[in-house]
Short mmCIF file of C-alpha atoms in Angstrom, two decimals:
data_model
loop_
_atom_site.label_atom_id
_atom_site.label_comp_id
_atom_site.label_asym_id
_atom_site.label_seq_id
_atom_site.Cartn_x
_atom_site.Cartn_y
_atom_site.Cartn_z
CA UNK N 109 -45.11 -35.47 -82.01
CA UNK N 110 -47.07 -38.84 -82.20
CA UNK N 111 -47.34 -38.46 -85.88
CA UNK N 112 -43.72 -37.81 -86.58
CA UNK N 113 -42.71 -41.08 -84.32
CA UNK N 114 -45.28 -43.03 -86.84
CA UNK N 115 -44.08 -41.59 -90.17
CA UNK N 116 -39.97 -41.97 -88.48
CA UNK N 117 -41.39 -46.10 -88.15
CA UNK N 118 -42.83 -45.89 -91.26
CA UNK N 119 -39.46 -44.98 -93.19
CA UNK N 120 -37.64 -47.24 -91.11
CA UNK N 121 -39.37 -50.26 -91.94
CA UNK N 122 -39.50 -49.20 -95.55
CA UNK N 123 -35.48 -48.85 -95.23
CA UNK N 124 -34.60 -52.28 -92.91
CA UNK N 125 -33.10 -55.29 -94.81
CA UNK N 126 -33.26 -57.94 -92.52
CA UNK N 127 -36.22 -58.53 -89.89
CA UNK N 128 -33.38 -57.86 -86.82
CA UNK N 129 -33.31 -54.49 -88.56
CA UNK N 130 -36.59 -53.63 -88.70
CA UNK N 131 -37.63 -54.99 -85.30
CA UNK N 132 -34.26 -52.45 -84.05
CA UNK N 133 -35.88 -49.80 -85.85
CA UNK N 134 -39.55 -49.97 -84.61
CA UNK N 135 -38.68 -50.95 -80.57
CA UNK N 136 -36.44 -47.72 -80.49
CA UNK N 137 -39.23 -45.57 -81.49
CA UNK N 138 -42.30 -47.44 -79.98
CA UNK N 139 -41.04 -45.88 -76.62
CA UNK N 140 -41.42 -42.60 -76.70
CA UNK N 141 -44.24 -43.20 -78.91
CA UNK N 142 -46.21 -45.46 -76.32
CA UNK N 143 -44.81 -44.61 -73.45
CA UNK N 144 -43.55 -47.78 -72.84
CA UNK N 145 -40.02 -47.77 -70.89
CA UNK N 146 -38.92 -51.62 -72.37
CA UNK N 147 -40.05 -53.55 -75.58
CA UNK N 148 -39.27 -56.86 -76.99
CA UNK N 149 -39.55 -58.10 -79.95
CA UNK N 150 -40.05 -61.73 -80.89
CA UNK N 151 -40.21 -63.80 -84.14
CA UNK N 152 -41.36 -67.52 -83.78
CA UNK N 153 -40.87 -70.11 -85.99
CA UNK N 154 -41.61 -73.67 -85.68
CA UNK N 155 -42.62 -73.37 -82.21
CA UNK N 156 -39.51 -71.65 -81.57
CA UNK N 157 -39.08 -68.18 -80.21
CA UNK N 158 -36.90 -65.89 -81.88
CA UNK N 159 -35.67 -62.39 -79.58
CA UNK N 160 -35.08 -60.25 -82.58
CA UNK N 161 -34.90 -57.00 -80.28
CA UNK N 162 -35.11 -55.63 -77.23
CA UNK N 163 -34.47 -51.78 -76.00
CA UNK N 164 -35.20 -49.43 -73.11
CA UNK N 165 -35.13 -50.04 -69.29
CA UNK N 166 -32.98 -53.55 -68.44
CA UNK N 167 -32.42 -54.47 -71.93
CA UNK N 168 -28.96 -56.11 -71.23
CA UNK N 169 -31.11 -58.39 -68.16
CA UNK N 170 -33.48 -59.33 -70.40
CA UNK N 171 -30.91 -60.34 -73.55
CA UNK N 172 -29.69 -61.78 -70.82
CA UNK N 173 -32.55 -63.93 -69.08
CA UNK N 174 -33.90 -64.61 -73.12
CA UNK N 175 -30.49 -66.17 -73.84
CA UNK N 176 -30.47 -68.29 -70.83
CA UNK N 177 -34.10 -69.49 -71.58
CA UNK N 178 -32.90 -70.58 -75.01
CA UNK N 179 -35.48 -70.89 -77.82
CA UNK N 180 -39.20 -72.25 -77.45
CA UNK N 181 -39.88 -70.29 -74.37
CA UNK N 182 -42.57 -69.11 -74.95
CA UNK N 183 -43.89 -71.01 -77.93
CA UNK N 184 -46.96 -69.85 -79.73
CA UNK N 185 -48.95 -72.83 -78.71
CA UNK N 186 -47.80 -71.15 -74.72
CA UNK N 187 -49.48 -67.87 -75.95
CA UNK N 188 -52.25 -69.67 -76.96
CA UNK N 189 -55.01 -68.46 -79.80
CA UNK N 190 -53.71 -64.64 -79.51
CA UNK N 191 -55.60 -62.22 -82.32
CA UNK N 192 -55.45 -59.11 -80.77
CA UNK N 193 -53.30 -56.99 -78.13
CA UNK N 194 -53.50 -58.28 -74.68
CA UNK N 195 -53.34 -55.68 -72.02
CA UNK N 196 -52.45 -55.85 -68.50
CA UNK N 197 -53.17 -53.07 -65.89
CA UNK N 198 -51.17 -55.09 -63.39
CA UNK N 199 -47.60 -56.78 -64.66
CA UNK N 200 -48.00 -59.66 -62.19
CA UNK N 201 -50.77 -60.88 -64.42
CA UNK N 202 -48.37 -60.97 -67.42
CA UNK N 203 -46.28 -63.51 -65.65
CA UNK N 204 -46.99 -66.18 -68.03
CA UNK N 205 -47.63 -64.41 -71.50
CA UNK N 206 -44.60 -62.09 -71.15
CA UNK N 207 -40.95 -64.16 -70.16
CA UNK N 208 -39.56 -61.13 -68.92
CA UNK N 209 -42.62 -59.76 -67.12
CA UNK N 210 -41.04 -60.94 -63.47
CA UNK N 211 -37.98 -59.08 -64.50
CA UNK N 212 -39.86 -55.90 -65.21
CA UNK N 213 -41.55 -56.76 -61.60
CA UNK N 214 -38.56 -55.95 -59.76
CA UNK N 215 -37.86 -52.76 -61.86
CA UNK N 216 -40.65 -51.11 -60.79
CA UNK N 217 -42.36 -51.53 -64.17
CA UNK N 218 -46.28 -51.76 -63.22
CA UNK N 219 -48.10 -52.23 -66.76
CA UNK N 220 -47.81 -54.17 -69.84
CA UNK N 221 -49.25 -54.57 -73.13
CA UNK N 222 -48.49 -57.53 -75.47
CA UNK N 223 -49.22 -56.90 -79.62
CA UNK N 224 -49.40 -60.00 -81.37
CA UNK N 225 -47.99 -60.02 -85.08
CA UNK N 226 -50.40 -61.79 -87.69
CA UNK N 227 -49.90 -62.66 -90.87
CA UNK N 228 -52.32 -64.01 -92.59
CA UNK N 229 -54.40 -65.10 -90.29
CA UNK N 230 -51.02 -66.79 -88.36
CA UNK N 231 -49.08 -65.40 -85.04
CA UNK N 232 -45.53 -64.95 -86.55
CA UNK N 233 -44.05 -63.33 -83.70
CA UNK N 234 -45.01 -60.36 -80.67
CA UNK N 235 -44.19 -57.19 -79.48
CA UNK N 236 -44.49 -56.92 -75.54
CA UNK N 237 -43.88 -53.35 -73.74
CA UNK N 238 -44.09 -52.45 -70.22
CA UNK N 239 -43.98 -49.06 -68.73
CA UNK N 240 -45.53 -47.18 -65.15
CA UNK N 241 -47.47 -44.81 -67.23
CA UNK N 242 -51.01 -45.54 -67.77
CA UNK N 243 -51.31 -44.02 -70.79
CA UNK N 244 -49.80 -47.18 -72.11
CA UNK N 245 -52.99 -48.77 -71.69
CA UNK N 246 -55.46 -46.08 -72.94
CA UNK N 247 -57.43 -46.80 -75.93
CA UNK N 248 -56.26 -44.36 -78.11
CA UNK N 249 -52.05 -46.08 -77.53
CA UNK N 250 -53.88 -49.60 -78.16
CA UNK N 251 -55.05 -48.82 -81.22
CA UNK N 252 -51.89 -47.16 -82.47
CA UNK N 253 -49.81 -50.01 -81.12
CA UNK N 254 -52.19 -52.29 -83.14
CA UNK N 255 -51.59 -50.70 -86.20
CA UNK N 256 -47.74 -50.40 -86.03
CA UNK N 257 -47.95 -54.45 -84.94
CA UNK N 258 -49.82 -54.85 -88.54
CA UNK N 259 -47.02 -52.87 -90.46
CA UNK N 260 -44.02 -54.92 -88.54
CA UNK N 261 -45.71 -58.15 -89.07
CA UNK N 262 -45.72 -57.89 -93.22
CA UNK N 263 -42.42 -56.10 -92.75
CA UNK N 264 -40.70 -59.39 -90.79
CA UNK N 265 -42.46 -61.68 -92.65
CA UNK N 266 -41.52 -59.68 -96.45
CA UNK N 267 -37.81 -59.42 -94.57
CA UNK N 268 -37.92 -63.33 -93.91
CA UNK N 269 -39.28 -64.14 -96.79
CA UNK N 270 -36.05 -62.18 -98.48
CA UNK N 271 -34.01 -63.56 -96.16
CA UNK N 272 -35.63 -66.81 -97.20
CA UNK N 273 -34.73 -66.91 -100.43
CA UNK N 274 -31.32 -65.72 -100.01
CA UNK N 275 -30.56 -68.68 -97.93
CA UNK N 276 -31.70 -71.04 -100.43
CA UNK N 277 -29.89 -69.56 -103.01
CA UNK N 278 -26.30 -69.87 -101.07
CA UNK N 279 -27.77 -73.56 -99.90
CA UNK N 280 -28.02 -74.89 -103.62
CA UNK N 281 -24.28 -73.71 -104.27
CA UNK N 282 -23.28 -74.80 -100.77
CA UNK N 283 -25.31 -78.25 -101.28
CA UNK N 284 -23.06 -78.50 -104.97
CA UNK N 285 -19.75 -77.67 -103.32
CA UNK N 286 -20.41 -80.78 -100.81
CA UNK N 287 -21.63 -82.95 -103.88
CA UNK N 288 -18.10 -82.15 -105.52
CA UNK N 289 -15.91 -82.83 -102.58
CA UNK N 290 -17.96 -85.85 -102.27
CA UNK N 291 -17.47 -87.42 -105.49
CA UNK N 292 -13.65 -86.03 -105.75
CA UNK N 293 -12.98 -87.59 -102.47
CA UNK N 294 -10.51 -90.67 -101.82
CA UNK N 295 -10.94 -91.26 -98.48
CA UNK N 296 -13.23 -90.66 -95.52
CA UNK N 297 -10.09 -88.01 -94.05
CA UNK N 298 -10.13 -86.26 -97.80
CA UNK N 299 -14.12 -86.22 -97.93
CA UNK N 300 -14.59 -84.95 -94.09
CA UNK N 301 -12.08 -82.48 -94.87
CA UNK N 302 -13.74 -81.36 -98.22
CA UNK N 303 -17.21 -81.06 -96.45
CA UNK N 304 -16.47 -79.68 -93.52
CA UNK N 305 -15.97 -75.79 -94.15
CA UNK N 306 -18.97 -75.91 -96.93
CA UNK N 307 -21.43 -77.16 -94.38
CA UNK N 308 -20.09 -75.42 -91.70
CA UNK N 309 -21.28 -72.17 -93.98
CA UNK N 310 -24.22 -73.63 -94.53
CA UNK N 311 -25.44 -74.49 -91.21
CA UNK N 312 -24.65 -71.39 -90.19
CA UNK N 313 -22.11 -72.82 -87.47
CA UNK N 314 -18.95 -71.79 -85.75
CA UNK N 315 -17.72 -74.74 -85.40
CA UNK N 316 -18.52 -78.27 -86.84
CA UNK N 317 -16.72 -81.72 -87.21
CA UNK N 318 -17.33 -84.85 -88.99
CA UNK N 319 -16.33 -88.32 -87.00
CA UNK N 320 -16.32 -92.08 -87.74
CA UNK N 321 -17.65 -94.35 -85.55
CA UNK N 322 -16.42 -97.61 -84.73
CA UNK N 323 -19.69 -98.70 -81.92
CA UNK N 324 -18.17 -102.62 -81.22
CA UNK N 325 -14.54 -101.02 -80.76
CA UNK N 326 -16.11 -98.23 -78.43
CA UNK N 327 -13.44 -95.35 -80.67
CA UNK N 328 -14.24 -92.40 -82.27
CA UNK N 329 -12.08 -90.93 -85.22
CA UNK N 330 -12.00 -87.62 -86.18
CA UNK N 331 -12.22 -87.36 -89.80
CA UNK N 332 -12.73 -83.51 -90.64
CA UNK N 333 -12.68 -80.13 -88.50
CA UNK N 334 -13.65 -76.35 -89.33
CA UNK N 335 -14.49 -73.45 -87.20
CA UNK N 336 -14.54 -69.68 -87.07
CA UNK N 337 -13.75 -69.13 -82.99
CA UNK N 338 -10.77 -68.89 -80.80
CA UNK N 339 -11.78 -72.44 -78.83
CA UNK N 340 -9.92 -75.39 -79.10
CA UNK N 341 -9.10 -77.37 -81.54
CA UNK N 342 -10.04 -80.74 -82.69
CA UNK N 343 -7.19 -82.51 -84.21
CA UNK N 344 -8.04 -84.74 -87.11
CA UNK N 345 -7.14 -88.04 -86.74
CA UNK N 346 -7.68 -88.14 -83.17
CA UNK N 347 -9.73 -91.21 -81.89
CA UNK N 348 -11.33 -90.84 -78.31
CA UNK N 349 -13.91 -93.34 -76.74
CA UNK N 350 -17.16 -93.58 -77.83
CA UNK N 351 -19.48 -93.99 -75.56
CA UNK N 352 -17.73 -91.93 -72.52
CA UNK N 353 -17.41 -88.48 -75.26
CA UNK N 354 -20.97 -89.14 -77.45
CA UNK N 355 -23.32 -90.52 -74.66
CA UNK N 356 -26.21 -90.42 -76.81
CA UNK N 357 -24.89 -93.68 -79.18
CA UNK N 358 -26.84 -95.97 -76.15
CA UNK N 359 -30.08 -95.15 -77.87
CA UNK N 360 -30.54 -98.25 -80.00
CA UNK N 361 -32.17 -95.41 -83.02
CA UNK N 362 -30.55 -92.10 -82.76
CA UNK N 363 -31.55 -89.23 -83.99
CA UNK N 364 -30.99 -85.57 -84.04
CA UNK N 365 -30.06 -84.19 -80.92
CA UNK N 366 -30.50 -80.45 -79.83
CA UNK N 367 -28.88 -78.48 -77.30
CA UNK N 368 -30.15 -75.30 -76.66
CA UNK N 369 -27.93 -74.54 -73.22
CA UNK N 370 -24.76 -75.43 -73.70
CA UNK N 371 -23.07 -73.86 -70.88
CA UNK N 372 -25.61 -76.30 -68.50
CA UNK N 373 -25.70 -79.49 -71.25
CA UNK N 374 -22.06 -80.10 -71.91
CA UNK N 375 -21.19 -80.86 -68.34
CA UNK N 376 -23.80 -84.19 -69.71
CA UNK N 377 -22.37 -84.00 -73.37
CA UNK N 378 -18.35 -84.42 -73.26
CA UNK N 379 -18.69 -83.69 -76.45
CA UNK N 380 -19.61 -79.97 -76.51
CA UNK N 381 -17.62 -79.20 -74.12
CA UNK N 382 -14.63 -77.52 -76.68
CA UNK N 383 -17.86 -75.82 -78.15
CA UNK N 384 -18.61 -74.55 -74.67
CA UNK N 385 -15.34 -72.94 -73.88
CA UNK N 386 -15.49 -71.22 -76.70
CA UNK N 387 -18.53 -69.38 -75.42
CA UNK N 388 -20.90 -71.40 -78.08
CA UNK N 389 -24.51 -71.49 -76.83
CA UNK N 390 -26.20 -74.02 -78.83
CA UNK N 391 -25.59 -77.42 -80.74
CA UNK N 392 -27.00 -80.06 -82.53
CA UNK N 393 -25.42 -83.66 -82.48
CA UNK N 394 -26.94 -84.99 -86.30
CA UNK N 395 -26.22 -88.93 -86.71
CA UNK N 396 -24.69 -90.92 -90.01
CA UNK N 397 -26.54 -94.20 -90.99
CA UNK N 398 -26.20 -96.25 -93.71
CA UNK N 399 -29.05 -99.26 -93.27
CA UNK N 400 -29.42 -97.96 -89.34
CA UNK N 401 -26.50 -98.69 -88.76
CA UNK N 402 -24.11 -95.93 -87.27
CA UNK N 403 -20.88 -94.89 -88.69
CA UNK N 404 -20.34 -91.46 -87.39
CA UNK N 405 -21.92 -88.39 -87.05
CA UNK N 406 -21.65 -84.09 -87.66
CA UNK N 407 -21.46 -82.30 -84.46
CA UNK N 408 -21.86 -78.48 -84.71
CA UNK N 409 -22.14 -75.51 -82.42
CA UNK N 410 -23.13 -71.36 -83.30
CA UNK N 411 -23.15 -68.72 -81.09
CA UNK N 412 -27.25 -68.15 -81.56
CA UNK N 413 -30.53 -70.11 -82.11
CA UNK N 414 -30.28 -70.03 -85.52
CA UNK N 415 -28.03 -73.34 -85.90
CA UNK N 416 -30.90 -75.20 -84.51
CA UNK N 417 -33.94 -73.50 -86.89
CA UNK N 418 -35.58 -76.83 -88.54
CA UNK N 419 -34.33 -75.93 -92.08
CA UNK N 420 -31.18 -75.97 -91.16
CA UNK N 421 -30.98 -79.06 -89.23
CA UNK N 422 -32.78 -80.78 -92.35
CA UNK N 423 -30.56 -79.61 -95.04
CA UNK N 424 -27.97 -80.69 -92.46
CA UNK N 425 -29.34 -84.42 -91.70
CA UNK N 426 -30.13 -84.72 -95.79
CA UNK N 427 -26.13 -84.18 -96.14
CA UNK N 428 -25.21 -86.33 -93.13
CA UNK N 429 -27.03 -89.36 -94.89
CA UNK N 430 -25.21 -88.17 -98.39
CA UNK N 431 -22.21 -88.48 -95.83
CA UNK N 432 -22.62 -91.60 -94.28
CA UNK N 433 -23.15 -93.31 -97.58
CA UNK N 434 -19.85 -92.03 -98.83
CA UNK N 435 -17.98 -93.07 -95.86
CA UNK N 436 -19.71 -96.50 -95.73
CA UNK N 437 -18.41 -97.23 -99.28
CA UNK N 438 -14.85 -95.70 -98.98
CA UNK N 439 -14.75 -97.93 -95.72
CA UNK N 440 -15.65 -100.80 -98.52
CA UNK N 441 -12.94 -100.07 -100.63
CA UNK N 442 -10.47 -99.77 -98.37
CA UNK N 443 -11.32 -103.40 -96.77
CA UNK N 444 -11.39 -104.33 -100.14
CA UNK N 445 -8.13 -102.92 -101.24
CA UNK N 446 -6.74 -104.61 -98.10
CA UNK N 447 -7.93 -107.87 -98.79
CA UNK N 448 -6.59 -107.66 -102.17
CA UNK N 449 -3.18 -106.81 -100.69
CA UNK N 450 -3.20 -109.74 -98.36
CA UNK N 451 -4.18 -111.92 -100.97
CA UNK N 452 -1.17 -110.81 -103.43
CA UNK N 453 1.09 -111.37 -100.31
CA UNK N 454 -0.50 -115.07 -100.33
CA UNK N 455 -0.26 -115.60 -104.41
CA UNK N 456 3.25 -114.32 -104.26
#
């Protein structure tokens, strides 16, 4: 029976497209397989952990408690120097190696094992089980769930790697499309509104918008809108004040801000709040400066970690400085138009 569970994990890591997919595939199986009666399975990248699946006893709690942690809880730096499968005849000593290990606690679930996933000599992510049955623990289950860990570490990292390359394929047409509207633009309303729905795509975003800042008026203007939920909207055009909506402009440099609860944040960030009614989890806040000085800045929300993954806040902050050039010289020719205007009215 055990060899028909490894050959049915075999095929369906061979058939998985994404790493979601394949994690789905192997935590279904590594149940009755193991013995375990809940797995998760976790990516991480850049420090960040990644829930990719989770199945068997309390998985809706524990999508639940991971979701509420956000990502970077635990970090691989938290796991410290893991190589090999860390097992744990009593759950309470899990506690800090396994998030959902105090969870499991008050389900009655009594062991744990957790399997790290290596790649090349690097911890890209781990699978953590817990179960009542000691068999679980045995040395014949550790070995097998050593060797399935090996084949769903290549298979993530082959599936990100895809995935990878994908991405940067629909970045570089993405990246043109915002080049375009950029040079076809007329105004700071007509490039916003060009931009907007190609980064939105890009970032991977529900929702996103692109404002001007005026800091010695205290108003913010926004310039361009796009989403893909049923929250409200943002009119264009509308001008709010500055510092009592975008709290983070008192920091004399600003920089990138994340928020990776945004049920608990916006109540601190007016700003998110729209992106919180919608039922939006997480943000990032990415600021426009021409000579560090601000003009404005791209606000946008998603529905998972993934808007806040490092490559896409870069490709994101490289087109916000694209950005606040453009605005910073259509805000140049339009003073200069004006002056011109007033000083026809003078000549004439």
């Amino acid at each position: 029976e055990r060899l028909a569970l490894v050959h049915e994990i075999d095929r369906a890591i061979l058939a998985a497209a994404t790493a979601e997919a394949v994690a789905v595939a192997v935590a279904d199986r590594l149940m009755p397989l193991l013995g375990a009666e809940a797995v998760g399975v976790a990516a991480y990248r850049g420090g960040r952990r990644h829930m990719l699946a989770i199945a068997g006893l309390g998985a809706d709690r524990i999508r639940g408690l991971m979701q509420a942690g956000g990502p970077g809880r635990p970090s691989v730096a938290r796991l410290g120097p893991i190589r090999d499968v860390m097992v744990f005849e009593r759950i309470e000593d899990a506690l800090e190696a396994m998030p959902a290990a105090r969870l499991m606690l008050e389900m009655g679930l009594t062991l744990g094992i957790i399997v790290p996933l290596v790649v090349e000599g690097a911890v890209v992510g781990a699978v953590a089980m817990a179960g009542r049955d000691r068999r679980l623990i045995a040395p014949e289950t550790v070995a097998i769930a050593r060797e399935v860990g090996d084949q769903l570490a290549i298979a993530i990292d082959q599936a990100r790697r895809r995935d990878a390359l994908e991405r940067s394929a629909l970045r570089q047409q993405l990246v043109h499309e915002i080049d375009q509207g950029i040079l076809a633009s007329e105004s700071p309303e007509d490039l916003a509104g060009k931009v907007a729905g190609p980064l939105l795509r890009l970032a991977g975003a529900r929702r996103l918008d692109i404002s001007a800042y005026d800091v010695a008026r205290d108003e913010g203007r926004i310039l361009g809108f796009a989403h893909e939920d049923g929250g409200p909207m943002t009119p264009v055009g509308m001008v709010y004040p500055l510092l009592a909506t975008v709290p983070m402009i008192a920091d004399l440099r600003p920089s990138t801000i994340v928020l990776d609860d945004l049920a608990r944040q916006a109540a601190d960030v007016p700003l998110a709040r729209n992106a919180a009614a919608a039922g939006l989890t997480h943000a990032a806040w990415i600021p426009m400066l021409t000579g560090g000085r601000l003009v404005g800045a791209v606000s946008m929300a998603g529905d998972g970690p993934a808007v806040l993954d490092e490559e896409t806040l870069s490709a994101a902050r490289a087109i916000a400085d694209q950005l606040a050039v453009a605005l910073q010289h259509a805000a140049d020719r339009a003073a200069l138009e004006e002056r011109e205007s007033r000083l026809r009215a003078i000549l004439e």
